[in-house]
Amino acid sequence: MTQTNAPTLPPEIARRRTFAIISHPDAGKTTLTEKFLLFGGAIQMAGQVRAKGEARRTRSDFMKIEADRGISVSASAMSFDFRAYRFNLVDTPGHSDFSEDTYRTLTAVDAAVMVIDGAKGVESQTQKLFEVCRLRDLPILTFCNKMDRESRDTFEIIDEIQEMLAIDVTPDSWPIGTGREFIGCYDILRDRLELMDRADRNRVAETIEINGLDDPKLAQHVPAQLLEKLKEELEMARALLPALDPQAVLEGHMTPIWFGSAINSFG
């Protein structure tokens, strides 16, 4: 008896990826959604979605109550192309009053981006939504937002995620400075420097290729005090935190974390 091959998906379906963004209210979820749409080409400029009249609301926050209260209360899907893929981004309500819609949405996605506030860490609604993702073993990608404001210690944030959500955390980037001193991140995966542009909030970060932490180019862009702290923290992180395990991420047992500022298009 010959075994027949399983049917293959049509190319247009196979290239689709659907993900949700989950967070506590005001962690920056809708701002991050806007930036995905901006750099995915679905909108032309950030001012287009926060401008005059009808364009004052972002594409995802379209109901009057959302505009009035500045929160998302219904799930909405937006699509954009990036490289070979068609991404469906599902913006979900973060406010607890509207969580039923969010729970329903999370049954239809391939993965979730968890947004946390760098100053507040893991908040109650984030924890509830994370547990829904855990029930489905969804891959979780974590984005620690608002690093350009005063935020907590990086290790403290990671420890809290690991303890409160019982998931391994592996840093894919590491912040350089916080608050007013925040200048960007060190890209651990690609061994490069990413510098944030505070003057232009819609500009993609400048990338500087470097050859390790002893590369002289680092000293040209990072103040000595911040560079010394970065080296110390990265040495500790590599000794104390697990390395990236793609299979563990796919199974929902590990989450990679990036640091940045959604409003500044960084991270």
CSV table of C-alpha atoms in Angstrom, one decimal:
chain,number,residue,atom,x,y,z
A,1,MET,CA,0.0,0.0,0.0
A,2,THR,CA,1.5,3.3,-1.1
A,3,GLN,CA,1.3,6.3,1.2
A,4,THR,CA,-0.1,9.4,-0.3
A,5,ASN,CA,1.5,12.7,0.5
A,6,ALA,CA,-0.5,15.2,2.6
A,7,PRO,CA,-2.1,17.9,0.5
A,8,THR,CA,0.0,21.1,0.3
A,9,LEU,CA,-1.5,24.5,1.1
A,10,PRO,CA,-1.9,26.9,-1.8
A,11,PRO,CA,1.1,29.3,-1.9
A,12,GLU,CA,-1.1,32.3,-1.0
A,13,ILE,CA,-2.4,30.6,2.2
A,14,ALA,CA,1.0,29.2,3.1
A,15,ARG,CA,2.7,32.6,3.2
A,16,ARG,CA,0.1,34.0,5.7
A,17,ARG,CA,1.1,34.6,9.3
A,18,THR,CA,-1.5,35.8,11.9
A,19,PHE,CA,-0.5,37.2,15.2
A,20,ALA,CA,-2.1,39.2,18.0
A,21,ILE,CA,-0.7,41.9,20.3
A,22,ILE,CA,-1.6,41.5,24.0
A,23,SER,CA,-0.9,43.8,26.9
A,24,HIS,CA,-2.4,45.7,29.8
A,25,PRO,CA,-4.1,49.0,28.9
A,26,ASP,CA,-1.7,51.9,28.1
A,27,ALA,CA,1.4,49.7,27.6
A,28,GLY,CA,1.6,51.0,24.0
A,29,LYS,CA,-0.1,48.2,22.1
A,30,THR,CA,-2.0,50.4,19.7
A,31,THR,CA,1.1,52.6,19.0
A,32,LEU,CA,3.1,49.4,18.2
A,33,THR,CA,0.3,48.3,15.9
A,34,GLU,CA,0.5,51.6,14.1
A,35,LYS,CA,4.3,51.2,13.6
A,36,PHE,CA,3.8,47.7,12.2
A,37,LEU,CA,1.4,49.1,9.7
A,38,LEU,CA,3.6,52.1,8.9
A,39,PHE,CA,6.7,50.0,8.2
A,40,GLY,CA,4.7,47.2,6.6
A,41,GLY,CA,3.4,49.8,4.0
A,42,ALA,CA,-0.3,49.6,5.0
A,43,ILE,CA,-0.2,53.3,5.9
A,44,GLN,CA,2.0,56.0,4.5
A,45,MET,CA,2.9,58.1,7.6
A,46,ALA,CA,2.2,58.1,11.3
A,47,GLY,CA,0.5,61.5,11.0
A,48,GLN,CA,-2.0,59.9,8.7
A,49,VAL,CA,-3.6,58.0,11.5
A,50,ARG,CA,-3.3,60.5,14.3
A,51,ALA,CA,-4.2,63.6,12.2
A,52,LYS,CA,-7.3,65.7,11.5
A,53,GLY,CA,-11.0,64.7,11.5
A,54,GLU,CA,-11.7,61.2,10.4
A,55,ALA,CA,-8.0,60.3,10.5
A,56,ARG,CA,-7.6,61.2,14.1
A,57,ARG,CA,-8.1,57.6,15.3
A,58,THR,CA,-5.6,54.9,14.4
A,59,ARG,CA,-6.7,52.2,11.9
A,60,SER,CA,-7.3,49.8,14.8
A,61,ASP,CA,-9.2,52.1,17.2
A,62,PHE,CA,-12.2,53.0,15.1
A,63,MET,CA,-15.2,53.1,17.5
A,64,LYS,CA,-16.2,56.3,19.1
A,65,ILE,CA,-15.7,55.0,22.6
A,66,GLU,CA,-12.2,54.0,21.6
A,67,ALA,CA,-11.4,57.5,20.3
A,68,ASP,CA,-12.9,59.1,23.4
A,69,ARG,CA,-11.2,56.8,26.0
A,70,GLY,CA,-8.0,56.1,24.1
A,71,ILE,CA,-8.3,52.3,24.5
A,72,SER,CA,-9.1,49.4,22.1
A,73,VAL,CA,-12.5,47.8,22.9
A,74,SER,CA,-13.0,45.4,20.0
A,75,ALA,CA,-10.6,43.2,18.0
A,76,SER,CA,-9.8,44.3,14.5
A,77,ALA,CA,-7.5,42.7,11.9
A,78,MET,CA,-5.1,44.6,9.6
A,79,SER,CA,-3.0,43.1,6.9
A,80,PHE,CA,0.3,44.0,5.3
A,81,ASP,CA,3.1,42.4,3.3
A,82,PHE,CA,6.7,42.1,4.5
A,83,ARG,CA,9.3,40.2,2.5
A,84,ALA,CA,7.7,36.9,1.4
A,85,TYR,CA,4.9,36.9,3.9
A,86,ARG,CA,1.4,38.3,4.3
A,87,PHE,CA,0.9,39.3,7.9
A,88,ASN,CA,-2.5,39.6,9.6
A,89,LEU,CA,-2.1,41.7,12.7
A,90,VAL,CA,-4.9,41.3,15.1
A,91,ASP,CA,-5.2,44.2,17.5
A,92,THR,CA,-7.0,43.0,20.7
A,93,PRO,CA,-8.7,44.9,23.5
A,94,GLY,CA,-6.4,45.3,26.5
A,95,HIS,CA,-9.1,46.7,28.8
A,96,SER,CA,-10.5,44.0,31.2
A,97,ASP,CA,-14.1,45.1,30.4
A,98,PHE,CA,-13.7,43.8,26.8
A,99,SER,CA,-11.6,40.7,27.4
A,100,GLU,CA,-14.1,38.2,26.0
A,101,ASP,CA,-13.4,39.5,22.5
A,102,THR,CA,-9.7,39.1,23.2
A,103,TYR,CA,-10.0,35.5,24.4
A,104,ARG,CA,-11.9,34.6,21.3
A,105,THR,CA,-9.3,36.3,19.0
A,106,LEU,CA,-6.5,34.3,20.6
A,107,THR,CA,-7.9,31.0,19.4
A,108,ALA,CA,-7.2,32.1,15.8
A,109,VAL,CA,-3.6,33.3,15.8
A,110,ASP,CA,-0.2,31.7,15.2
A,111,ALA,CA,1.7,33.7,17.8
A,112,ALA,CA,1.4,36.7,20.1
A,113,VAL,CA,3.4,39.8,20.8
A,114,MET,CA,3.3,40.6,24.5
A,115,VAL,CA,3.9,44.3,25.2
A,116,ILE,CA,4.9,45.4,28.7
A,117,ASP,CA,5.6,48.8,30.1
A,118,GLY,CA,9.3,49.2,31.1
A,119,ALA,CA,8.2,51.1,34.3
A,120,LYS,CA,5.3,48.9,35.3
A,121,GLY,CA,6.4,45.4,34.3
A,122,VAL,CA,3.9,42.5,34.2
A,123,GLU,CA,0.4,43.9,35.0
A,124,SER,CA,-2.8,42.0,35.8
A,125,GLN,CA,-4.4,42.0,32.3
A,126,THR,CA,-1.1,41.0,30.7
A,127,GLN,CA,-1.0,38.0,33.1
A,128,LYS,CA,-4.6,37.0,32.2
A,129,LEU,CA,-4.1,37.2,28.5
A,130,PHE,CA,-0.8,35.3,28.8
A,131,GLU,CA,-2.5,32.4,30.5
A,132,VAL,CA,-5.0,32.2,27.6
A,133,CYS,CA,-2.0,32.0,25.2
A,134,ARG,CA,-0.4,29.3,27.4
A,135,LEU,CA,-3.5,27.1,27.2
A,136,ARG,CA,-2.8,27.0,23.4
A,137,ASP,CA,1.0,26.8,23.7
A,138,LEU,CA,1.2,29.9,21.5
A,139,PRO,CA,4.7,31.2,20.8
A,140,ILE,CA,5.1,34.5,22.7
A,141,LEU,CA,7.4,37.4,21.6
A,142,THR,CA,7.9,40.0,24.3
A,143,PHE,CA,8.5,43.7,23.7
A,144,CYS,CA,9.4,45.9,26.6
A,145,ASN,CA,8.2,49.3,25.7
A,146,LYS,CA,8.7,52.9,26.8
A,147,MET,CA,12.5,52.5,27.5
A,148,ASP,CA,12.9,56.2,26.6
A,149,ARG,CA,11.0,57.0,29.8
A,150,GLU,CA,12.2,56.2,33.3
A,151,SER,CA,12.0,52.4,33.6
A,152,ARG,CA,13.0,49.6,35.9
A,153,ASP,CA,16.3,47.6,36.0
A,154,THR,CA,16.5,45.3,33.0
A,155,PHE,CA,17.2,42.2,35.1
A,156,GLU,CA,14.3,43.1,37.4
A,157,ILE,CA,11.9,43.2,34.4
A,158,ILE,CA,13.2,39.8,33.1
A,159,ASP,CA,13.0,38.2,36.6
A,160,GLU,CA,9.4,39.4,37.0
A,161,ILE,CA,8.4,37.9,33.7
A,162,GLN,CA,10.0,34.6,34.6
A,163,GLU,CA,8.5,34.4,38.1
A,164,MET,CA,5.0,35.7,37.4
A,165,LEU,CA,4.5,34.0,34.1
A,166,ALA,CA,6.6,30.9,34.7
A,167,ILE,CA,8.4,31.1,31.3
A,168,ASP,CA,12.0,31.2,30.4
A,169,VAL,CA,13.2,34.6,29.0
A,170,THR,CA,16.1,35.1,26.6
A,171,PRO,CA,17.2,38.6,25.7
A,172,ASP,CA,17.5,39.2,21.9
A,173,SER,CA,18.5,42.9,22.5
A,174,TRP,CA,19.8,44.8,25.5
A,175,PRO,CA,19.0,48.4,26.3
A,176,ILE,CA,21.7,51.0,26.5
A,177,GLY,CA,20.7,53.5,29.1
A,178,THR,CA,17.2,54.3,30.3
A,179,GLY,CA,14.9,57.3,30.3
A,180,ARG,CA,16.6,60.4,29.0
A,181,GLU,CA,19.9,58.5,28.7
A,182,PHE,CA,18.4,55.8,26.5
A,183,ILE,CA,20.2,55.8,23.2
A,184,GLY,CA,19.4,52.4,21.8
A,185,CYS,CA,20.1,48.7,22.1
A,186,TYR,CA,22.8,46.1,21.5
A,187,ASP,CA,21.4,43.5,19.1
A,188,ILE,CA,22.6,40.3,20.7
A,189,LEU,CA,21.5,38.0,17.9
A,190,ARG,CA,23.3,39.9,15.1
A,191,ASP,CA,26.1,41.5,17.2
A,192,ARG,CA,25.3,45.0,16.1
A,193,LEU,CA,24.4,48.4,17.6
A,194,GLU,CA,20.9,49.9,17.0
A,195,LEU,CA,20.7,53.7,17.7
A,196,MET,CA,17.4,55.4,18.3
A,197,ASP,CA,16.6,58.7,16.5
A,198,ARG,CA,14.8,61.0,19.0
A,199,ALA,CA,14.5,63.8,16.4
A,200,ASP,CA,12.4,61.8,13.9
A,201,ARG,CA,9.9,59.4,15.5
A,202,ASN,CA,9.1,57.7,12.2
A,203,ARG,CA,12.7,56.9,11.2
A,204,VAL,CA,14.0,53.3,11.4
A,205,ALA,CA,16.9,52.9,13.8
A,206,GLU,CA,20.5,53.4,12.5
A,207,THR,CA,22.3,50.1,12.5
A,208,ILE,CA,26.0,49.9,13.1
A,209,GLU,CA,27.8,46.6,12.4
A,210,ILE,CA,30.4,45.9,15.1
A,211,ASN,CA,32.9,43.1,15.8
A,212,GLY,CA,32.1,42.3,19.4
A,213,LEU,CA,31.9,44.5,22.5
A,214,ASP,CA,35.6,45.5,22.2
A,215,ASP,CA,35.1,47.1,18.8
A,216,PRO,CA,36.4,50.7,18.9
A,217,LYS,CA,33.4,51.8,16.9
A,218,LEU,CA,31.3,51.3,20.1
A,219,ALA,CA,33.1,54.0,21.9
A,220,GLN,CA,32.4,56.4,19.1
A,221,HIS,CA,28.6,56.1,19.6
A,222,VAL,CA,28.1,55.0,23.3
A,223,PRO,CA,29.3,57.2,26.2
A,224,ALA,CA,32.0,55.6,28.3
A,225,GLN,CA,29.8,55.2,31.4
A,226,LEU,CA,26.9,53.5,29.5
A,227,LEU,CA,29.4,51.3,27.6
A,228,GLU,CA,30.9,50.0,30.8
A,229,LYS,CA,27.5,49.3,32.2
A,230,LEU,CA,26.4,47.5,28.9
A,231,LYS,CA,29.5,45.2,29.0
A,232,GLU,CA,28.9,44.3,32.7
A,233,GLU,CA,25.2,43.6,32.2
A,234,LEU,CA,25.7,41.6,29.0
A,235,GLU,CA,28.4,39.4,30.8
A,236,MET,CA,25.9,38.8,33.6
A,237,ALA,CA,23.0,38.1,31.2
A,238,ARG,CA,25.0,35.5,29.2
A,239,ALA,CA,26.0,33.8,32.4
A,240,LEU,CA,22.6,33.9,34.1
A,241,LEU,CA,20.0,33.8,31.3
A,242,PRO,CA,19.2,31.0,28.8
A,243,ALA,CA,20.4,31.2,25.2
A,244,LEU,CA,17.8,31.4,22.5
A,245,ASP,CA,16.2,27.9,21.8
A,246,PRO,CA,13.9,28.3,18.7
A,247,GLN,CA,12.1,25.0,19.5
A,248,ALA,CA,11.3,26.1,23.0
A,249,VAL,CA,9.9,29.4,21.7
A,250,LEU,CA,7.7,27.6,19.2
A,251,GLU,CA,6.4,25.4,22.0
A,252,GLY,CA,5.6,28.3,24.2
A,253,HIS,CA,8.1,27.5,26.9
A,254,MET,CA,10.5,30.4,26.2
A,255,THR,CA,10.0,34.0,25.1
A,256,PRO,CA,12.6,36.2,23.5
A,257,ILE,CA,12.5,39.8,24.7
A,258,TRP,CA,13.3,43.0,22.9
A,259,PHE,CA,13.6,46.5,24.4
A,260,GLY,CA,12.6,49.8,22.8
A,261,SER,CA,10.2,52.6,22.3
A,262,ALA,CA,7.2,52.1,20.0
A,263,ILE,CA,6.4,55.8,19.7
A,264,ASN,CA,10.0,56.4,18.5
A,265,SER,CA,9.7,53.5,16.0
A,266,PHE,CA,12.5,51.8,17.9
A,267,GLY,CA,13.1,48.2,19.0
